[in-house]
Short mmCIF file of N, CA and C in Angstrom, two decimals:
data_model
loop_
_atom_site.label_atom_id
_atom_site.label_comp_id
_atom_site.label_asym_id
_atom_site.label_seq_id
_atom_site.Cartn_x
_atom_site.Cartn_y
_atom_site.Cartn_z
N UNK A 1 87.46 108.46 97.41
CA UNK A 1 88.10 108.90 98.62
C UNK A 1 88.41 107.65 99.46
N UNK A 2 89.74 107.62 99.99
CA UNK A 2 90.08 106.11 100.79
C UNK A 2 89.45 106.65 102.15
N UNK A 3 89.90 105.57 102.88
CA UNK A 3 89.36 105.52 104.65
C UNK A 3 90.54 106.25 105.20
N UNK A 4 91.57 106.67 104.62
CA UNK A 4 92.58 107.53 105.33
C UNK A 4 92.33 109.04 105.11
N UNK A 5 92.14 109.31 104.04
CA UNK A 5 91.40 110.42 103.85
C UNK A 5 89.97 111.19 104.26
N UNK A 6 89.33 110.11 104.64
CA UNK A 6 88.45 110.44 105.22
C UNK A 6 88.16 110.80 106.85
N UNK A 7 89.49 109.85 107.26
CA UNK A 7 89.49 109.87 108.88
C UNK A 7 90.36 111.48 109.26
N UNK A 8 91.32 111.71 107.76
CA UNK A 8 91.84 113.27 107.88
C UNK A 8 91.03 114.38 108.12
N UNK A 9 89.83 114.59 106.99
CA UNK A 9 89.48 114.87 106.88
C UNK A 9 88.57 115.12 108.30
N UNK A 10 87.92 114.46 108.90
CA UNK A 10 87.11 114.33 110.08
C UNK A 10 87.88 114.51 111.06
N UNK A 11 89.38 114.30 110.99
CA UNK A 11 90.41 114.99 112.16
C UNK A 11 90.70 116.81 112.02
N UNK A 12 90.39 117.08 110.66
CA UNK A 12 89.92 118.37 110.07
C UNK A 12 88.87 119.15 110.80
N UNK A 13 88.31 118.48 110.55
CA UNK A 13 86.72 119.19 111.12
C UNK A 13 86.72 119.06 112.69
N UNK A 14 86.95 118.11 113.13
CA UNK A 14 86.41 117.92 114.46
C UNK A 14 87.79 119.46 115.18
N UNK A 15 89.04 119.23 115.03
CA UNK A 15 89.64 120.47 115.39
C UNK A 15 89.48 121.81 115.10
N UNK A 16 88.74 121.97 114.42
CA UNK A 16 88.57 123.20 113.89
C UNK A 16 87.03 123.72 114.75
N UNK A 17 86.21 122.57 115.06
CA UNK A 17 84.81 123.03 115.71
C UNK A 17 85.51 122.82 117.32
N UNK A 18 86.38 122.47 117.38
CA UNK A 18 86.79 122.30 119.40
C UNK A 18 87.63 124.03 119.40
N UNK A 19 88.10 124.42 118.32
CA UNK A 19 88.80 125.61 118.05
C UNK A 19 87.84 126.48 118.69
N UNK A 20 86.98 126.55 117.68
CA UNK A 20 85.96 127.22 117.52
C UNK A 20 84.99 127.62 118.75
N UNK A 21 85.33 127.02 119.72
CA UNK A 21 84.90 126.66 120.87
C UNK A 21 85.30 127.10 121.96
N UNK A 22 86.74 127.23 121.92
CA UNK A 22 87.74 127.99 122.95
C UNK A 22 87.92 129.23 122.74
N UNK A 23 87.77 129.76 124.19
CA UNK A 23 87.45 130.86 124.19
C UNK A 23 88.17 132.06 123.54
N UNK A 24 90.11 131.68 123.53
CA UNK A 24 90.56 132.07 122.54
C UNK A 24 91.10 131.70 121.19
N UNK A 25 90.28 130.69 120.75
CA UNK A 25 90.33 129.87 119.36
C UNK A 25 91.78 129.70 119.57
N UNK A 26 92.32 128.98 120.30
CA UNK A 26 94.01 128.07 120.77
C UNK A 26 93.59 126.98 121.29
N UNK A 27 94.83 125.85 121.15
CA UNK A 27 94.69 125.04 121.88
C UNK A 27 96.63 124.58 121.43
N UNK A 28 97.08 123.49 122.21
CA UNK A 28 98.13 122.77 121.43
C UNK A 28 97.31 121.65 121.11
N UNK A 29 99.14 121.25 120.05
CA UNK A 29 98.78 119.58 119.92
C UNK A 29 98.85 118.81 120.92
N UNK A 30 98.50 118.45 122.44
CA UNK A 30 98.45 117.40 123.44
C UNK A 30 97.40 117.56 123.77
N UNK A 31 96.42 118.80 123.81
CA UNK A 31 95.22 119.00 123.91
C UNK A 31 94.23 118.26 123.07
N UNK A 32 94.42 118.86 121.97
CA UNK A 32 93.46 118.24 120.31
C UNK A 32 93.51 117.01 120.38
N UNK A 33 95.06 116.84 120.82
CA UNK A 33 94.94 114.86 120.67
C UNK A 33 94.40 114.31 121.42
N UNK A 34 94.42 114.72 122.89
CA UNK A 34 93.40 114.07 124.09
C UNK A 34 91.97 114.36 123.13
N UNK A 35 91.30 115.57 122.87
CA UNK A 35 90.38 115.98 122.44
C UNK A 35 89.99 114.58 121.16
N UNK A 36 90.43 114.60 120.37
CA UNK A 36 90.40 113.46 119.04
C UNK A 36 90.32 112.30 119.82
N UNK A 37 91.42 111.87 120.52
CA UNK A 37 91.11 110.11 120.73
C UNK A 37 89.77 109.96 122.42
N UNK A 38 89.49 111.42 122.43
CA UNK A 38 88.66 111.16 123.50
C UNK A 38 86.91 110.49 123.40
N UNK A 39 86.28 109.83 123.96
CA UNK A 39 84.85 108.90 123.36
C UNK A 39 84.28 109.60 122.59
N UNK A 40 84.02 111.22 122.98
CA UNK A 40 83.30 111.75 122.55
C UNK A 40 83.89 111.99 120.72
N UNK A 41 84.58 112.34 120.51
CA UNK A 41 85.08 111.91 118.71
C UNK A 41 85.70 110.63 118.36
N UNK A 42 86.43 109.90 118.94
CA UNK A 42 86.77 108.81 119.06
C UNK A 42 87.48 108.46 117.66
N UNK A 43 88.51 109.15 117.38
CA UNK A 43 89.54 108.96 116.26
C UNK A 43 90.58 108.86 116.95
N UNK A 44 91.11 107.65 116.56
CA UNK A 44 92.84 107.51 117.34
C UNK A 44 93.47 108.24 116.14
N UNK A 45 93.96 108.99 117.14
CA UNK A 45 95.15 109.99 116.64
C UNK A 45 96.73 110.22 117.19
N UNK A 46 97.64 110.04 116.44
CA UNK A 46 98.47 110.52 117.22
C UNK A 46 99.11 112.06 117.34
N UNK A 47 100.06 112.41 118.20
CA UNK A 47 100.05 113.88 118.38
C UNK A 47 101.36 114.14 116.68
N UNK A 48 101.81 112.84 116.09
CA UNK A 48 102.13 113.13 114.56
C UNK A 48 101.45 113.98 113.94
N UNK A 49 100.33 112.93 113.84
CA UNK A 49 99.21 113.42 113.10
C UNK A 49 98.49 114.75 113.39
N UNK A 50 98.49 114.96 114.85
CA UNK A 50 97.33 115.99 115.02
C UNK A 50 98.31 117.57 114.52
N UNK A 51 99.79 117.30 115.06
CA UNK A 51 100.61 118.08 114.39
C UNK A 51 100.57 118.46 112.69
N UNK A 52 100.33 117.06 111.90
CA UNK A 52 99.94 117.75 110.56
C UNK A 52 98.71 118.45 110.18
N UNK A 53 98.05 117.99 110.87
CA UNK A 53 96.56 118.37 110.53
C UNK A 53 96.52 120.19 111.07
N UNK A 54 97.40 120.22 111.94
CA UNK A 54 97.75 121.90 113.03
C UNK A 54 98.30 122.16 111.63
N UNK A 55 99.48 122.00 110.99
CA UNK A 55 100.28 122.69 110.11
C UNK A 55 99.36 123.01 108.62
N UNK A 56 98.22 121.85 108.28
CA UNK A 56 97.70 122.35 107.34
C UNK A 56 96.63 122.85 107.55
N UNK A 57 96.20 123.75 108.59
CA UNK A 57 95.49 124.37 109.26
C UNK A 57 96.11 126.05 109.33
N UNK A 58 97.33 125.64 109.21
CA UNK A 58 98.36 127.48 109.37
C UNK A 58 98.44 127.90 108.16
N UNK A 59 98.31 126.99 107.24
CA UNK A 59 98.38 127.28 105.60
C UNK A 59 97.62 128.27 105.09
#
């Protein structure tokens, strides 16, 4: 597994438990992305990315 895949992967998870969290399991992508590059997960993300990670999430 490379270091890109892995940081997906953990951009995977970490959105799916902030999901999980709201009260109506929503959020957008400007949210998640503040959420991701914020200290507390601290993955720079961009809202590209957080957009793919949303789309293979609808799958």
């Amino acid at each position: 597994m490379t270091y890109a895949e892995t940081l997906r992967r953990h951009r995977r998870l970490a959105i799916l438990r902030f999901l999980e969290e709201s009260p109506t399991y929503t959020s957008n992508a400007s949210v998640l992305t503040d959420v991701l590059n914020s200290n507390a997960i601290g993955i720079d993300t961009s809202r590209d990315q957080t957009a793919t990670e949303l789309a293979w999430a609808s799958t």
